[in-house]
Amino acid sequence: MPRNRKLLVAIALAATTLTALAACSSSMPASTVPPKSDKPSGSITVYNAQHEALTQAWADAFTKKTGVTVTLRNGDDSEFSNQIVQEGSASPADVFLTENSPAMSLVDRAGLFSKVDGATLSQVPSAYRPSSGRWTGIAARSTVLVYNPSKLSTAQLPKSLLDLADASWKGRWAASPSGADFQAIVSAVLKVKGKSATLSWLKSMKTNSVAYKGNSTVMKAVNAGEIPAGVIYHYYWFGDQAGTGENSKNTKLYYFKNQDPGAFVSVSGGGVLKTSKNPVAAQAFLAFITGKAGQDILRTGTSFEYPVAKGVSANPALPSLTSLDAPTIDPANLNSKDVTDLMTQAGLL
Amino acid sequence: MAAGVSLLGLIPLGYVIVTSVMTGWPTFSALVFRPRVGELLVNTVLLVVVTVPLCALVGLVAAWIIERTTLPGRRAFAVLLVAPLAIPAFVNSYGWVSLVPSLNGLWSGVLVAGLSYFPLVYLPCVATLRRLDPGIEEAAASLGLSPARVFLRVVLPQLRLSLLGGSLIIALHLLSEYGAFALIRFDTFTTAIVEQFRSTFNGPAATALASVLVTLCLVLLVGETGGRGRSRYARVGSGSARPAPRQRLGLSRIAAFSFLGAIVLLSVIVPFASVARWIVDGGAAAWANPLLPAALLQTLGYGLVGSVIAAAVAFPISILAVRYPSPLAKGLESVNYVTSSLPGIVTALALVTVSIRLVPGIYQSALVVVLAYCLMFLPRAIVTLRAGLSQVPPGIEEAARSLGLRPSLTFARVTLRFVMPSAVAAAALVFLGVANELTATLLLAPNGTRTLATQFWSNVNDIDYAGAAPYATLLIVLSLPVTFLLFSRSKLVSTV
Amino acid sequence: MSEVEFAGVDKSFGETKALDSVRLVVPDGSRTAVIGGSGSGKSTLLRLISGFERPDSGVISLGGEIVASTKVFVPAHRRNVGLVSQDGSLFPQLTVAENIAFGMRASGTAGGQGSVDSLLDMVALDRRFAPRRPDELSGGQQQRVALARALARRPRVMLLDEPFSALDTSLRISTRQVVSDTLSAAGITTILVTHDRAEALAFADQLVVLHDGVLVQTGTPEELYRHPADLGTAELLGECVVVDGAITGPAVAETLLGRVPIAAASGTVVGSSMRILFRPEQLSVVATEAADTDVADTDVAAGPVAVVASVEFLGAEVSLVVQIGGGAGLLTVRHPAANAPHRGQRVTVRVLGAGVVLGGSIRGT
C-alpha cells in the first residue's frame, strides 16, 4: 500500500529531523542564569560590532578573571541596533558593543538599555558618555583623510571634509559608505551642518567619491594609487603600520582639526540590555572593559583605538586625542536612522 | 511532511509580498523608484546579460572540444574544466583580487563570475553531447549540410535544454552571489541588500530591494520555461547509441588547446596560485589559529545535518513526483523550485523576520539555519533523487512484492538499495551548497557560530588575506570530492 | 553506367578488418541488397558510400566520379547520397514538414509546402502529419518521413540501412512495399543493407553477400538462392538440406536420396565425394499405399522410402523428420498440413529439380 509506505517514510523523516535538530540545539550557546549573587558567573552573549580581535581579547581576559563564558555574535553597528530593537524582549543579547555611538542612541531611544553601574560610569569622563547614563563610551577613534603623497600634494589637501563636495574632487576620493564608521561621520556632519546641507553634500559625494567596502579596503586602494585619498578612521593606518605596512606604506594621514566635521572623534559604546538574563555578569563585563585592565588592552594591543577611561594613556604611537581639535558633539545626539535615510535618498545605499 | 516543507517554502516569497504591502505604497514606491535602484538594476541586468551568454559559449565550446575532437589531453581537460565548481565564487574573487588588486566594476564581475560558473553549462553540455544519436547528425550530413551547419542546425537545437538549464542556474547564481562581487566593488541587488541589512537590519529599504530582486528571479524562471517550449529532445526510435565520431583537428588543434589551457589557467590556476601564495605568506601561524578547527567542525556539522535532512525531505517529494504524479505533487515541486531560486539573502531576511516576530522560540537557533539550507538547496536533492528513483525498474519492486515482501520492506530492502547512490549524491550536493553558503549563515546562525565561509569572510573584510587562506584551502578541500562526484555522475544527471 | 563502384576497398578498425579488398559494381537505377550477418561489414560498406568513413585503400566512385581514394575524399554533405537509417534519425526538434524540407535549402532544391505535400503523398503518408513531431509518429511513419526527407534532395544513390528492422512484422512488409514502390517510381539507384533474407530477396535486382568483410557472391536473388557459392551463403538465403553424394556422372550423383540430378560447379571431378544442397521445397514425401507394397528402397523414379520420425505442426505446413533406410539418414521435409502423414508412417521421398554441389569452405551462419 502506497499509503503505508508514505506514512513510514514520514515517521522516519520526522524522527531523523527531530534527533538532528535536538543535537544542534543542545550545542547552541545561550545565556545561563546564575544563582542570585553579586559575584559574576555563568555566561553572557555579546552583540559585538567592534573589531572581533579587540572584543575577543577583552572577553578572554574577562573570562580568565571571572570565569564567565562570553559568546560573541559579530556584526555591524546599525545591523545590531535595529536587530535589538526588533528582538525587543526576546533579545538573547546581554551586552551590546559598537564602534560608533549612533547605534547606541537608537537602542537607548527604544528604551532597551539598563542603567550602567555608577562605578562603571565614574571610570569614564562625561565627554565620552551620554548624560542618560544608559550606556558608556568604551573607546574612541578619529576621522582622518588617508592620502597618497604621489597623487596628492600637501597643498592640494582639503581644508574641510565638506570641500570634498567640490567638482575638482570628482573621482578622487574614496570612502566606505555602507559601513557604520562612515555613517557616524555623516551623523557628525548632520549634527554640525543640518539636514539640507548634509543631503546636498551626500549627493555630491555620490558623484565624486568611489565606494569601497570597508575602511581597510579604502586605505589599500589609496596605498596602491588607485585613488588619491580616502576618508577613514585613524587606527586602520596605525594598525597596518605596526604590522607589515603592506597596505599603508605609500600613504600619509591628514587630520582636518579646526573642529571640522572631518575632525570628528567617534565614541564606541557599550551597554547592558534590560532583557539580560545575567545582568550581574553583563555589568561586570562593561565595568571590566572600561576599567584599567580593559583600557590597557587598547593601549598595548594592536587595536590602536583611543582609550576613554580616566588615567589610561593612548598607545604612544598615536597623537594625543586633545591635539586633534575635534568638534564637540554629545554622542547621545547622533542619529543613525536619519543618516541612513539621507544616504538612501542620496543613492549611496 | 512534503507539503509542510513546501508550505515553509512559501515563507520567503510571502515575506517579500507581505512586507512590501505593509510598507505602504508611498514609502515603497519611493524606495523602489529611485536612481540607486536604477543603477543596481543596470548593473545586475548587464551582469546577467553579459556573463550568461559568455559562460554558455565557453561551456559549449569546451564541451564540444572535449566530446567531439581528438584533442590530446582532453581527458585531463575534461576534469580540470569541472574543478572551478570546487572553488567558491568568493574564493575565486579573492584569488583574483590578490593578483590584480584594482579589479572592480562590471567587467571584473563578468570575469570572476564567468570563470566560476561556466562549468554549470559545460557539464550538462558534455552529458548531452555524449548522449546524442550520431545517426541524426549523419542524416543531416547526408542531406547536404557541412559539418559547421550540422552543428548549428542539428546539434545546437538538441543542446538547447542543456544550454537553457545551465544558463538559468548561472543567472540565478549571479543574482544571489554576494561575496565575489563585494570583493571587487561591483554593486548588485544582493550586495546592496546586504549593505542595507548592515545599516538597517531588515528595514523597508532592504525589503524594497529584495522585491525587485525577486521580480528579476521570477522573470528569469518564466523566461526559461517559455524558452523550453513544448519540444521534446529525447531520442526518437530505438537505434543503439554508439559514440559519435570525433573530429581530427589540424592546425586548429593549437587554438583548441590554447583555449582550454587559457580557461583552466584563469579559472583554476589563478585562484589556486593566489591561495598558495597566501598560505606561504601566512606560514604556520595562520594554521595555528584556534578558530580554524572550530569553524571546520561547525561547517562539517551544518553540512552533514543540512544534507541529511534535505535528502530525507527530498524522498517523499521525489516519490510523489515519480510514482504518483499529480497536480499537487507538481505544485510542491514548483514551490521548492521557485524558493530555491531566490537569493539566499532574501530567504535569510524572511526567516530572520518571521522567526523574530512570529516564532521567537526558534529565533537564532540552528533549526532556522537548517531550514534556510533546506529551502535553498532542496531542489538539488530532489532532482538527483528523482533521477535515481526513475531508474528503479518497477518490475523489481513488483517481483519483491510477489515474493511476499510487505510494501514497507520492499521500499527498505529493494527500492532504497537502488536509490542509495542517488541519495548520497543528493546529500553531497546539498553539503557543497551548505559549506559554501555565506549570506544566510551570517544572518541566521546562532550566536557564536563560525563556519569556514563566515570566518574566511571575516578575515577578508579585515584584509587579512593570509589569515583567510587556510579557510579558503579547507573550503576547496571539502568541495573537491563532491565536485568530482558530480563530474562522474554527469552521465546520469545533468544538474547542479 | 555504374552508379556506385568499389575497386579493391579495404577498411579496418584497429585490428578488425571490416572490409577486405571489396570490388562491387552497382548499376545505375538498380536496387541492390547487401546481406550478411552482424559484423559482416555491411554497415561499413554503406558508411563508406555515404562518406562517414574513409577507405584505407582502394577507390570508391559515384556516377563515375571518384569520391574516395588515397588522394581524394569528398565529405558526406557533398555526395548527394540519401540515407535512411534503422531508426530514421529524424530531427526530434523539428516537425515532419520541417524534417522533410530540411535538406531542400542545402541542396538548392525548391522547397515549400507544395513539395513537402507531394513527398508525403509519395511515401503514402497523410498530409495531416506535416505539423506533427517525430515522437508523435509510429515507427513505420517515422521511416516513411525519413525516406521522404532523403528523397527531397533527389539523391543520386539512396542508402537504406536496415530501415525496417525496428518495425513489427506486418508493418515491416507494408512499409517495405511503400519504400520499394516509391524508389522504383523515382528511379533512384538504391542500396539496401539487411540481415533479413526475405527482405533482401524481395527487394533486390542484385544481391550482394558479405561475410567477415569479404564479398562472397554477387548476382540476382534467384541465381544466388539457386546457386549459392558456399554453404554459408546458402544458409543466409534460406533453409538447407545437405546430403553427402558420390559424383557418378557429369550431372548425376548417388546419394541417400538415390540418384539425383546435380548442377555441378565447374571443376567437380567425377568419382569424388561431395556435399549436395537441396532446398526443403525441392523435397516432398508421398505416403506409400501399404506397408507390404513391394517397392524397392532405392527406386530412382519414386525416390527412397522413409519412415516419419517426428511431425511438427507449423500451421499451414508441417515439418517432418524422416528416416531413410533405417540408418542415420535423417532429413527435414516440408509438407502441407492438410494431408500430413503421421508419425511412424512410411513415405516415399521425391526430389524436384537438381541439387547443388557445394564448394568452398564448410561453415555455418
GROMACS .gro file of C-alpha atoms in nm, chain A residues 1-6 8-10 13-14 16-17 20-21 24-25 28-29 45-47 51-53 56 71-84 86-87 90-93 177-179 183 206 210-214 216-217 219-221 224 226 236 240 246-247 340 343-349, chain B residues 1 31 34 36 39 97 101-104 178 181-183 185-187 191 195-203 205 277-278 281 291 302 305 308-309 312-313 315-316 319-320 323-324 353 356-357 360 363-367 370 397 401 407-408 411 441-450 455 458 461-463 465:
model
  150
    1MET     CA    1   0.000   0.000   0.000
    2PRO     CA    2   0.146   0.333  -0.101
    3ARG     CA    3  -0.026   0.498   0.194
    4ASN     CA    4   0.164   0.276   0.435
    5ARG     CA    5   0.487   0.348   0.264
    6LYS     CA    6   0.443   0.721   0.283
    8LEU     CA    7   0.655   0.501   0.725
    9VAL     CA    8   0.876   0.741   0.538
   10ALA     CA    9   0.718   1.037   0.709
   13LEU     CA   10   1.193   1.150   0.848
   14ALA     CA   11   1.030   1.320   1.140
   16THR     CA   12   1.562   1.190   1.194
   17THR     CA   13   1.483   1.558   1.178
   20ALA     CA   14   1.932   1.605   1.437
   21LEU     CA   15   1.779   1.932   1.544
   24CYS     CA   16   2.205   2.104   1.705
   25SER     CA   17   2.001   2.298   1.954
   28MET     CA   18   2.359   2.619   2.094
   29PRO     CA   19   2.514   2.864   2.339
   45THR     CA   20   2.613   3.686   2.499
   46VAL     CA   21   2.768   3.997   2.348
   47TYR     CA   22   2.641   4.154   2.026
   51HIS     CA   23   3.659   4.462   1.581
   52GLU     CA   24   3.638   4.095   1.659
   53ALA     CA   25   4.001   4.071   1.767
   56GLN     CA   26   3.782   3.869   2.178
   71THR     CA   27   2.979   3.426   2.345
   72LEU     CA   28   3.024   3.681   2.066
   73ARG     CA   29   2.792   3.745   1.779
   74ASN     CA   30   2.981   3.961   1.533
   75GLY     CA   31   2.816   4.214   1.307
   76ASP     CA   32   2.778   4.582   1.236
   77ASP     CA   33   2.659   4.875   1.446
   78SER     CA   34   2.331   4.959   1.277
   79GLU     CA   35   2.252   4.599   1.190
   80PHE     CA   36   2.266   4.511   1.559
   81SER     CA   37   2.089   4.821   1.685
   82ASN     CA   38   1.798   4.758   1.454
   83GLN     CA   39   1.809   4.390   1.534
   84ILE     CA   40   1.797   4.453   1.910
   86GLN     CA   41   1.319   4.418   1.667
   87GLU     CA   42   1.411   4.144   1.908
   90ALA     CA   43   1.321   3.832   2.318
   91SER     CA   44   1.675   3.955   2.261
   92PRO     CA   45   1.935   3.696   2.353
   93ALA     CA   46   2.196   3.970   2.395
  177PRO     CA   47   2.956   5.449   0.277
  178SER     CA   48   2.788   5.122   0.369
  179GLY     CA   49   2.990   5.095   0.691
  183GLN     CA   50   2.779   5.673   0.867
  206LYS     CA   51   2.758   6.019  -0.471
  210VAL     CA   52   3.436   5.593  -0.515
  211ALA     CA   53   3.268   5.343  -0.284
  212TYR     CA   54   3.476   5.063  -0.131
  213LYS     CA   55   3.368   4.804   0.118
  214GLY     CA   56   3.542   4.870   0.445
  216SER     CA   57   4.090   4.883   0.516
  217THR     CA   58   3.996   4.843   0.154
  219MET     CA   59   4.331   5.252   0.259
  220LYS     CA   60   4.460   4.966   0.047
  221ALA     CA   61   4.331   5.138  -0.268
  224ALA     CA   62   4.803   5.118  -0.437
  226GLU     CA   63   4.407   5.357  -0.737
  236TYR     CA   64   4.342   5.124   1.036
  240ASP     CA   65   4.885   4.840   0.935
  246GLU     CA   66   5.176   4.641   0.322
  247ASN     CA   67   4.855   4.838   0.278
  340THR     CA   68   2.073   5.603   0.659
  343MET     CA   69   2.218   5.828   0.240
  344THR     CA   70   1.947   5.611   0.086
  345GLN     CA   71   1.793   5.928  -0.054
  346ALA     CA   72   2.130   6.033  -0.198
  347GLY     CA   73   2.164   5.691  -0.361
  348LEU     CA   74   2.466   5.588  -0.158
  349LEU     CA   75   2.279   5.293  -0.009
  350MET     CA   76   0.550   1.621   0.551
  380LEU     CA   77   1.228   5.319  -0.210
  383ARG     CA   78   1.499   5.595  -0.713
  385ARG     CA   79   2.016   5.394  -0.685
  388GLU     CA   80   2.188   5.179  -1.103
  446VAL     CA   81   4.180   4.049  -0.622
  450PRO     CA   82   4.401   4.449  -0.665
  451SER     CA   83   4.243   4.716  -0.883
  452LEU     CA   84   3.975   4.481  -1.020
  453ASN     CA   85   3.635   4.643  -0.992
  527TYR     CA   86   2.737   3.838  -0.257
  530PHE     CA   87   3.107   4.093  -0.609
  531ALA     CA   88   3.157   4.269  -0.276
  532LEU     CA   89   3.530   4.194  -0.305
  534ARG     CA   90   3.329   4.654  -0.553
  535PHE     CA   91   3.063   4.562  -0.801
  536ASP     CA   92   2.719   4.652  -0.671
  540THR     CA   93   2.531   4.329  -0.235
  544GLU     CA   94   2.461   4.664   0.284
  545GLN     CA   95   2.112   4.780   0.372
  546PHE     CA   96   2.094   4.493   0.618
  547ARG     CA   97   2.423   4.604   0.773
  548SER     CA   98   2.281   4.952   0.809
  549THR     CA   99   1.918   4.892   0.894
  550PHE     CA  100   1.876   4.522   0.975
  551ASN     CA  101   1.556   4.420   0.793
  552GLY     CA  102   1.439   4.773   0.718
  554ALA     CA  103   1.468   4.967   0.201
  626ARG     CA  104   5.079   3.241  -0.219
  627TRP     CA  105   4.885   3.349   0.090
  630ASP     CA  106   5.288   3.424   0.332
  640LEU     CA  107   3.922   2.928   1.538
  651TYR     CA  108   2.591   2.203   0.946
  654VAL     CA  109   2.283   1.779   0.924
  657VAL     CA  110   2.092   1.451   0.556
  658ILE     CA  111   1.773   1.642   0.633
  661ALA     CA  112   1.544   1.287   0.371
  662VAL     CA  113   1.283   1.554   0.296
  664PHE     CA  114   1.250   1.148  -0.056
  665PRO     CA  115   0.873   1.184  -0.014
  668ILE     CA  116   0.849   0.960  -0.465
  669LEU     CA  117   0.531   1.162  -0.509
  672ARG     CA  118   0.533   0.737  -0.869
  673TYR     CA  119   0.220   0.935  -0.806
  702THR     CA  120   1.185   3.847   1.031
  705ILE     CA  121   1.184   3.714   1.538
  706ARG     CA  122   0.822   3.825   1.508
  709PRO     CA  123   1.070   3.378   1.882
  712TYR     CA  124   1.498   3.269   1.661
  713GLN     CA  125   1.874   3.237   1.620
  714SER     CA  126   1.853   2.861   1.658
  715ALA     CA  127   2.025   2.603   1.444
  716LEU     CA  128   1.678   2.499   1.332
  719VAL     CA  129   1.896   2.428   0.870
  746GLU     CA  130   0.957  -0.392  -0.675
  750ARG     CA  131   0.609  -0.797  -0.351
  756PRO     CA  132   0.549  -0.269   0.079
  757SER     CA  133   0.743  -0.102   0.357
  760PHE     CA  134   1.092   0.001  -0.006
  790THR     CA  135   2.463   3.183   0.757
  791LEU     CA  136   2.582   3.532   0.853
  792LEU     CA  137   2.226   3.646   0.917
  793LEU     CA  138   2.070   3.341   1.076
  794ALA     CA  139   2.335   3.145   1.262
  795PRO     CA  140   2.315   3.103   1.639
  796ASN     CA  141   2.540   3.324   1.849
  797GLY     CA  142   2.896   3.210   1.847
  798THR     CA  143   2.863   3.022   1.517
  799ARG     CA  144   3.169   3.024   1.296
  804GLN     CA  145   3.546   3.313   0.906
  807SER     CA  146   3.560   3.799   0.837
  810ASN     CA  147   3.696   4.202   0.546
  811ASP     CA  148   3.990   4.291   0.769
  812ILE     CA  149   4.208   4.247   0.458
  814TYR     CA  150   4.427   3.770   0.319
   0.00000   0.00000   0.00000
